[in-house]
Coordinates of C-alpha atoms in Angstrom, one line a residue:
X13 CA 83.5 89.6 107.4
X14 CA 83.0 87.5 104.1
X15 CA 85.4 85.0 103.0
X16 CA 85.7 82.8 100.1
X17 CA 83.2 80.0 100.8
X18 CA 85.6 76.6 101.6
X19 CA 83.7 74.7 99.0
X20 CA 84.7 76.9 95.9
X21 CA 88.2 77.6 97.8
X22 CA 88.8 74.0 97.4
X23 CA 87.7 73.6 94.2
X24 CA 90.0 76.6 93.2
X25 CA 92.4 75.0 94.7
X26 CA 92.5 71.4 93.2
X27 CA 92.5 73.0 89.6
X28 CA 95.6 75.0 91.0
X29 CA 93.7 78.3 90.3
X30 CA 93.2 80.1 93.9
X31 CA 96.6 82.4 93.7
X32 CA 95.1 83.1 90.4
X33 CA 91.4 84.3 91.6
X34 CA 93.1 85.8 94.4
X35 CA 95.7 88.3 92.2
X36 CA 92.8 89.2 90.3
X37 CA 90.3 89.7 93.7
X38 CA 88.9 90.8 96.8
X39 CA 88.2 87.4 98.2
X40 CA 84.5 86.3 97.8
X41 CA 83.2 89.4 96.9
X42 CA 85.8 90.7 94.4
X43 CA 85.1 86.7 93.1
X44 CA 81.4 87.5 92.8
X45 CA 81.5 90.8 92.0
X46 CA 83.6 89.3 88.7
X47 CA 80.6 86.7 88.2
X48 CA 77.7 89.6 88.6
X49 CA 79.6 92.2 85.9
X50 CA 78.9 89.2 83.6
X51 CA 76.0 88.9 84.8
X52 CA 75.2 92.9 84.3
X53 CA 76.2 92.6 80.6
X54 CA 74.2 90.2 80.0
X55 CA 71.4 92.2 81.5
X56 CA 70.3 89.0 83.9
X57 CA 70.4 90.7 86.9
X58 CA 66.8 90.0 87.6
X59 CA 67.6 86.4 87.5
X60 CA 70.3 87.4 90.3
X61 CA 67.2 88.9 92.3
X62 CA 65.1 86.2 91.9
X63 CA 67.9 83.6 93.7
X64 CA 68.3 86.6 96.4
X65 CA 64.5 86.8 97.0
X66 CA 64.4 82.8 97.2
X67 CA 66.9 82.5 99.8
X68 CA 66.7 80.8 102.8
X69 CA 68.3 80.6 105.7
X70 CA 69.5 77.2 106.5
X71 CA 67.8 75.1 108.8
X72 CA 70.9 73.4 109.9
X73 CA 74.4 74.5 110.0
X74 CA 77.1 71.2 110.5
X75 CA 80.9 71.5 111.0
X76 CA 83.1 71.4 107.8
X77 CA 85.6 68.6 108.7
X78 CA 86.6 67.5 106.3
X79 CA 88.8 70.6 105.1
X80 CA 89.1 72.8 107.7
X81 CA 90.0 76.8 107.3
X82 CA 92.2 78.5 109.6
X83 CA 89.5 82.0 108.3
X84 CA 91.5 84.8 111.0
X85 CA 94.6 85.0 113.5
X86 CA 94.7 87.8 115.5
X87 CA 98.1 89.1 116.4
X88 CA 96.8 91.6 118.3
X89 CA 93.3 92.7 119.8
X90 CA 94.1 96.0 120.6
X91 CA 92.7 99.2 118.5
X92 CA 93.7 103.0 117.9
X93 CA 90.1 103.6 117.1
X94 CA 86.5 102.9 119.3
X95 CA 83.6 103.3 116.4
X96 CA 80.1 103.0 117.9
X97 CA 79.4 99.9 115.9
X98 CA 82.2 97.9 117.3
X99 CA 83.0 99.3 120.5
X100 CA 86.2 97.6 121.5
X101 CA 86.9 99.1 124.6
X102 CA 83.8 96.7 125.9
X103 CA 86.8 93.9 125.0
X104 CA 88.2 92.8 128.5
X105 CA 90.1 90.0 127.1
X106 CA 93.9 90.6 128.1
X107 CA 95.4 93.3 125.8
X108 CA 99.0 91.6 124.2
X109 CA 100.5 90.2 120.9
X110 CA 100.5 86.7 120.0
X111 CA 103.6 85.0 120.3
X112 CA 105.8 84.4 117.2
X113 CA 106.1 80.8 118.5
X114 CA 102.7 80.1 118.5
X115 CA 101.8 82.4 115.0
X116 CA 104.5 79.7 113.4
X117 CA 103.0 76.5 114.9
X118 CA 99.6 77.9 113.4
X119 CA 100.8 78.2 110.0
X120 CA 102.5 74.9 110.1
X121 CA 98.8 73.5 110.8
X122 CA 97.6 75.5 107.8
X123 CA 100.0 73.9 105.9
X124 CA 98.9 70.6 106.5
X125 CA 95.7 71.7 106.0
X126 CA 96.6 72.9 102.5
X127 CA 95.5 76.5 103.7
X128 CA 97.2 79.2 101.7
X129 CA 95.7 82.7 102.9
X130 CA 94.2 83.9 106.0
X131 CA 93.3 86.7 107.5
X132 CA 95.3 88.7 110.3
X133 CA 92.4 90.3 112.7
X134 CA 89.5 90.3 114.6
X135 CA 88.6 93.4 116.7
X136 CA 92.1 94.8 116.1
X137 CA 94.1 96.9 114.2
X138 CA 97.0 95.0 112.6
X139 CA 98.9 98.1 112.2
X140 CA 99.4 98.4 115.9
X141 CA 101.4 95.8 116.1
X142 CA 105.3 96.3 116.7
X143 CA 106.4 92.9 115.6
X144 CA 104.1 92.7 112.8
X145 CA 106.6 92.3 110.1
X146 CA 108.1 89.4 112.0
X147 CA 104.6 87.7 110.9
X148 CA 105.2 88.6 107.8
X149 CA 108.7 86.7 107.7
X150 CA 107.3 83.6 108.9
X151 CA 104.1 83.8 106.5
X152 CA 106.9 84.0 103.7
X153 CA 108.7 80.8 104.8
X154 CA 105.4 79.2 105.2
X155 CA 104.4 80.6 101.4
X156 CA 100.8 81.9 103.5
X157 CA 99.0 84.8 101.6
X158 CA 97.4 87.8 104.3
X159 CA 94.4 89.7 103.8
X160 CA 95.5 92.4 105.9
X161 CA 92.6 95.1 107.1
X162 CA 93.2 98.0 108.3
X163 CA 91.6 101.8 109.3
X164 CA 94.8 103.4 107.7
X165 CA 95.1 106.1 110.5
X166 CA 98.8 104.2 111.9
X167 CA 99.4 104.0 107.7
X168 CA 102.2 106.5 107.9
X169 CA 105.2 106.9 105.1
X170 CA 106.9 105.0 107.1
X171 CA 104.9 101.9 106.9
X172 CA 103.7 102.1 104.0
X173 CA 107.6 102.2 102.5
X174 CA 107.8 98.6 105.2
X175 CA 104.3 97.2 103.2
X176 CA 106.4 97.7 100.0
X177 CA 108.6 95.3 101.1
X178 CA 105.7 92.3 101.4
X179 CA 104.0 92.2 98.1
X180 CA 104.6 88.9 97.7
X181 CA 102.5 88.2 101.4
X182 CA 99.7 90.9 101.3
X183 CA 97.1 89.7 98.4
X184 CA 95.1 92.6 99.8
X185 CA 95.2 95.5 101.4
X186 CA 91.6 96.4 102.8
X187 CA 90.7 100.2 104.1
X188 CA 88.1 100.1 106.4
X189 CA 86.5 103.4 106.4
X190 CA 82.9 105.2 107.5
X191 CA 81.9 108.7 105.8
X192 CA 83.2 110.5 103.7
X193 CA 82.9 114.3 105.3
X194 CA 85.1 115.0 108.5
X195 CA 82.0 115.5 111.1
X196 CA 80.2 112.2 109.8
X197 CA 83.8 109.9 109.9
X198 CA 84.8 111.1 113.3
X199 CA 81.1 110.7 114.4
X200 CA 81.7 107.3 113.4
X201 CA 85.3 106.5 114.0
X202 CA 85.8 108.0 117.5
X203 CA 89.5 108.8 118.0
X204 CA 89.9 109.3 114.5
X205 CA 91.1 112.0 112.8
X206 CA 89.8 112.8 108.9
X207 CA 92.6 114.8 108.1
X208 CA 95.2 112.2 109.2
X209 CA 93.3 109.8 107.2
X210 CA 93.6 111.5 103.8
X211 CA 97.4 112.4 104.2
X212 CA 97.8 108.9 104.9
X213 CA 96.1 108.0 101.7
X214 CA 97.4 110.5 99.6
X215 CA 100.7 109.0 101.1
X216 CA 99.8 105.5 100.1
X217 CA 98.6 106.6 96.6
X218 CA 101.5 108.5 95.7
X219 CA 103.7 105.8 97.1
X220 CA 102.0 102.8 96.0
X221 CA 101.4 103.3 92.8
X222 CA 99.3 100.5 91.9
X223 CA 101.7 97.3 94.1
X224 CA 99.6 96.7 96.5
X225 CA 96.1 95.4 95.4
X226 CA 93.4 97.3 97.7
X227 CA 90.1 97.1 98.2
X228 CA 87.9 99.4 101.0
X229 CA 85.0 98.2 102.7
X230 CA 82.6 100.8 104.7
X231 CA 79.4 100.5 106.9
X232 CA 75.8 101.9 105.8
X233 CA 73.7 102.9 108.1
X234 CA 71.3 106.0 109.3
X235 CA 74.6 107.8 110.0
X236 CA 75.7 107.7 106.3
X237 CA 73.0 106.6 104.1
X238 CA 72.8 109.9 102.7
X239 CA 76.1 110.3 101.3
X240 CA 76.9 107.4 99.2
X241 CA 77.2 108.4 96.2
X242 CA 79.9 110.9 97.4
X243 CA 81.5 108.2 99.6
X244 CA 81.9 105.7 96.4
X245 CA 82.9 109.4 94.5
X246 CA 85.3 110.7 97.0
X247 CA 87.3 107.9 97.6
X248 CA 87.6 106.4 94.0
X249 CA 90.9 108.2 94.2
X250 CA 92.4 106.4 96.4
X251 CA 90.5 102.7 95.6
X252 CA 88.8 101.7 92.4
X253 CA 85.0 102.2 92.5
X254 CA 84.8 98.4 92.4
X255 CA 86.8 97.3 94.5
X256 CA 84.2 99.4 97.3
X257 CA 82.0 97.5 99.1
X258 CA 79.1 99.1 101.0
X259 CA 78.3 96.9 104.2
X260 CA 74.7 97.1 106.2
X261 CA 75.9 97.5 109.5
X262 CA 75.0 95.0 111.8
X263 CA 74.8 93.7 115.4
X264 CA 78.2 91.6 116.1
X265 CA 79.1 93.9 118.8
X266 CA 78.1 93.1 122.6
X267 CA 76.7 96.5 122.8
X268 CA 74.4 96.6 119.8
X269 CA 72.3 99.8 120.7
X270 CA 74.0 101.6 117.5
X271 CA 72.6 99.0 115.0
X272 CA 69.1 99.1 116.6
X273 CA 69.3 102.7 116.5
X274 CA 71.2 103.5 113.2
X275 CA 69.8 100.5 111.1
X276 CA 68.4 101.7 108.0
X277 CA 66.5 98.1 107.8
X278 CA 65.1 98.2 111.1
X279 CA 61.9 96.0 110.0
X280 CA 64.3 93.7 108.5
X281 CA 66.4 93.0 111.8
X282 CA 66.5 88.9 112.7
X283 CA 68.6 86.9 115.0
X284 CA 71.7 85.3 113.3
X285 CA 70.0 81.4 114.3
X286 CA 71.6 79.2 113.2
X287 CA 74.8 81.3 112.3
X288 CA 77.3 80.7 109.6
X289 CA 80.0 81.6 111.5
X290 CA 80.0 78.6 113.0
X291 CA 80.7 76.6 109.5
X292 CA 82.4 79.1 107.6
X293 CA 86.0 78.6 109.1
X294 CA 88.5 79.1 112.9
X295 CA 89.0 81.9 114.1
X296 CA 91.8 82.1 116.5
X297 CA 92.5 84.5 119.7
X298 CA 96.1 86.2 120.5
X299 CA 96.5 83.0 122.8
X300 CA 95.5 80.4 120.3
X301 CA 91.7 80.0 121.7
X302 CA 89.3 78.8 119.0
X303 CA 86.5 81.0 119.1
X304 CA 83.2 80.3 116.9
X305 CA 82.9 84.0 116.2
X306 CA 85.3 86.3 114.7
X307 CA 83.6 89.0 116.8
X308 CA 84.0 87.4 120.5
X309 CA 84.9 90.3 122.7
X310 CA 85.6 88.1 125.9
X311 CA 86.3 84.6 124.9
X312 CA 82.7 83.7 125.5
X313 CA 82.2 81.3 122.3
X314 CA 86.1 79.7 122.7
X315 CA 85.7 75.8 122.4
X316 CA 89.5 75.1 121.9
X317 CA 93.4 76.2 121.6
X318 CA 94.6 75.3 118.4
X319 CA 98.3 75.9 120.2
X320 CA 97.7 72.6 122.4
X321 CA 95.5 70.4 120.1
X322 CA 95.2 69.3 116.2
X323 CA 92.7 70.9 114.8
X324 CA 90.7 67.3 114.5
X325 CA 90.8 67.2 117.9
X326 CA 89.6 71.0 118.6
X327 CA 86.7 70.7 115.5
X328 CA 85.7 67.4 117.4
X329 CA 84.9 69.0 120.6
X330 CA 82.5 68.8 123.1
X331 CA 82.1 72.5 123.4
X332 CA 82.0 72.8 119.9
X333 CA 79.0 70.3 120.1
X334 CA 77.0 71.6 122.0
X335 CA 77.1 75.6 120.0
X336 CA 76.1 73.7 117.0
X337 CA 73.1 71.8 118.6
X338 CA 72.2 74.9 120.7
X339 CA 71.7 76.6 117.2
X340 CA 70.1 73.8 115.3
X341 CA 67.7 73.1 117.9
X342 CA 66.8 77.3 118.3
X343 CA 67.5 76.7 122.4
X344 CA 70.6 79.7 122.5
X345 CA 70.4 80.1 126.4
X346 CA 69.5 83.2 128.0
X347 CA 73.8 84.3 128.6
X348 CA 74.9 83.5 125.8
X349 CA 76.7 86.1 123.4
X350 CA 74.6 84.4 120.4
X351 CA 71.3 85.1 122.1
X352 CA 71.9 89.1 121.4
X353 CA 73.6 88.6 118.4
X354 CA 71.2 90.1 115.2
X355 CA 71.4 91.0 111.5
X356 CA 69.7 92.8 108.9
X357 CA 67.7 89.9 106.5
X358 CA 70.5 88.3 104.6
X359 CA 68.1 88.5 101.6
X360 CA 68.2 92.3 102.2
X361 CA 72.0 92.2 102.7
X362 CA 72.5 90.4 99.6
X363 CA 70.1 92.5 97.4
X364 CA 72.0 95.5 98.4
X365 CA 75.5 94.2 97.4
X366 CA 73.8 93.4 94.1
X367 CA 72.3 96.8 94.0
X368 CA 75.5 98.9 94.3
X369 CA 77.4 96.1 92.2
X370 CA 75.3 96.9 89.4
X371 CA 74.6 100.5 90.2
X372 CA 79.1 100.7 90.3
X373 CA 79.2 98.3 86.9
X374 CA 76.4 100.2 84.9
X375 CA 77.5 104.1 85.7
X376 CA 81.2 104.1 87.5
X377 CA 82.8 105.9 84.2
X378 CA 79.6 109.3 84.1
X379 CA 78.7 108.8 88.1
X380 CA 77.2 111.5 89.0
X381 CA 76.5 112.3 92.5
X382 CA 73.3 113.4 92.9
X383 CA 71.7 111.3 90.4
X384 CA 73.2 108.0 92.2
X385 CA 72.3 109.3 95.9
X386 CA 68.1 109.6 94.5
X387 CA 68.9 105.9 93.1
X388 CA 70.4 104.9 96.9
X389 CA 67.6 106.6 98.1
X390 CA 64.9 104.9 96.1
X391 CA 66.1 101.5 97.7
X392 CA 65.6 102.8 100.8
X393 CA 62.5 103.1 100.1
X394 CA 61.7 100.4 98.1
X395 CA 62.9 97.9 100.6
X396 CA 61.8 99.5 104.0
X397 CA 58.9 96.6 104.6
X398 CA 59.3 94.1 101.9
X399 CA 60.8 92.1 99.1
X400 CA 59.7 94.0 96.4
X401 CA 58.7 92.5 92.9
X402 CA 61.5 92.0 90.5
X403 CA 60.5 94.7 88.1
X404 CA 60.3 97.2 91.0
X405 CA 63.9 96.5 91.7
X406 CA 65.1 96.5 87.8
X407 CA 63.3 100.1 87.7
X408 CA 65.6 101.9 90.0
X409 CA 68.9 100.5 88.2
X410 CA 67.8 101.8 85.3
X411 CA 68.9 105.9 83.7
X412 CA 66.9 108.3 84.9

């Protein structure tokens, strides 16, 4: 999941303009996606490319110490739903709510930390949790800002009405949602229900009406490729066009047969070495583990307990140490939970957020369906072996 990156959230925050960015955003990307409708007016989106097709990934990945970000708390790590890119029933870490005592000594170190926002999941659904508002109460005395995901099957009248209630606490209210026709959604999200999930939104539409920013964020792969243009059509009722980000699925889960199989960048694929995640901010586990990865089904990558030790003292770790040298140095051992971890090309990953920025920007107010699927298609094509030149890129943006 991508967060605001701590150097511009620090920056943001020194010129006292982060709560601002944030009212107006969808973290990072809705940030970006600001930056690259500029960008699209000023028809310089082929200097964008350009930067995207000069990437690199780093050759060395360091600890940020010097202003730490507590990135995700999971209150829970249980899940209504089992979709065959995530597979959380392969999760055999021990299935219960973090305690209330713990949430609050967390957000007291976020405080001192001069963190204002975080994130309230990791392989879970929020929404399952009974005490949840009780988190809420506590991130309002602590002034703490959620970004708060969910699949919006448990998003019922009922808690939707509660939601109301926390406007002031939720900066962002994300769907998480894969196809937009029943047989392909419950293909994907298995022990969902389609029908369920479109009473539920027409619920929160009707209810909402406008309170609650939200944003929507949806996987692309083999299994939905075909439909985007409908997917970005369909459910523009329910969350702005822009506010929709299409995500190249990838291989986070400890079973990743589905991205190998379902990848629609398969000769693209790489190992995540050295891996961001590792950098980018803590992640911490029902029973205050530190984990390096947002993703860790069974605790493998936990190199702390933020509930027994400053965060100094966690970030200065031994454990913590050795991931980071085990990465820079390209010797992951054989067990280790990064060793099977892989990725679609970030230069690929990157192109195609720009692509469906521009392709939303340029044709969100006469998008029509068909026209927009050939365009999807085209970059399917166009990107299947290779960075294409810039002009090949520019082509397909541009009317038919």
């Amino acid at each position: 999941m991508s967060k605001i990156k701590p150097k511009i959230k620090r920056a943001l925050s020194r010129i006292g303009m982060l709560d601002f960015v944030y009212s107006l955003t969808d973290q990072y990307k809705r940030f970006i996606l600001k930056f690259r409708k500029a960008k699209i007016e000023d028809q310089d989106v082929g200097g964008e490319y350009d930067k995207i097709k000069n990437y690199h990934r780093p050759e060395k990945i360091a600890v940020n110490k010097s202003n730490p970000v507590i990135s995700e708390i999971e209150i829970n790590n249980n899940c209504n739903l089992d979709c065959v890119m995530c597979n959380t029933s392969l999760s055999k870490r021990p299935d219960f709510n973090m305690k209330l005592d713990l949430f609050e000594n967390i957000l007291i170190k976020m405080k001192k930390l001069g963190n204002r926002d975080t994130a309230l999941h990791t392989i879970g659904e929020p929404l399952m949790n009974k005490d949840l508002f009780k988190y809420f109460e506590l991130l309002r005395k602590y002034k703490i800002k959620v970004f708060l995901s969910t699949n919006a099957i448990p998003l019922n009248e009922k808690n939707i009405r509660k939601l109301l209630d926390w406007t002031d606490v939720i900066y962002t209210l994300r769907f998480s949602i894969d196809g937009s026709t029943k047989d392909v959604y419950e293909k994907i999200r298995v022990n969902g229900d389609f029908d369920i999930l479109i009473r539920n939104l027409e619920t929160f539409k009707r209810i909402n009406n406008g309170k609650i920013h939200v944003s929507m964020n949806s996987i692309v792969s083999t299994d939905t490729k075909e439909q985007l243009a409908h997917h970005l059509s369909f459910y523009s009722k329910y969350v702005p066009m822009e506010n929709m980000i299409l995500s190249l699925v990838n291989g986070l889960s400890p079973d990743n047969s589905y991205f190998f199989k379902h990848s629609t960048f398969k000769n693209h694929i790489v190992r995540q070495v050295p891996c961001g995640r590792l950098e980018d901010g803590i992640n911490v586990l029902n029973d205050g583990s530190v984990t390096a990865c947002c993703r860790d089904y069974q605790g493998d990558l936990v190199y702390g307990n933020i509930g027994t030790q400053e965060v100094s003292e966690v970030l200065e770790g031994e454990k913590l140490k050795q991931l980071i040298a085990e990465h820079n140095d390209r010797k992951i051992p054989k067990g280790s939970l990064c060793n099977t971890c892989y990725e679609v090309d970030k230069r690929i990953v990157k192109v195609f957020k720009l692509f469906q920025i521009s392709l939303v920007a340029m044709y969100k107010d006469n998008w029509d369906i068909d026209a927009m699927q050939s365009k999807f298609n085209d970059f399917f094509t166009l990107f299947q072996n290779s960075m294409p030149p810039k002009e090949e890129f520019l082509k397909i943006l541009k009317p038919n």
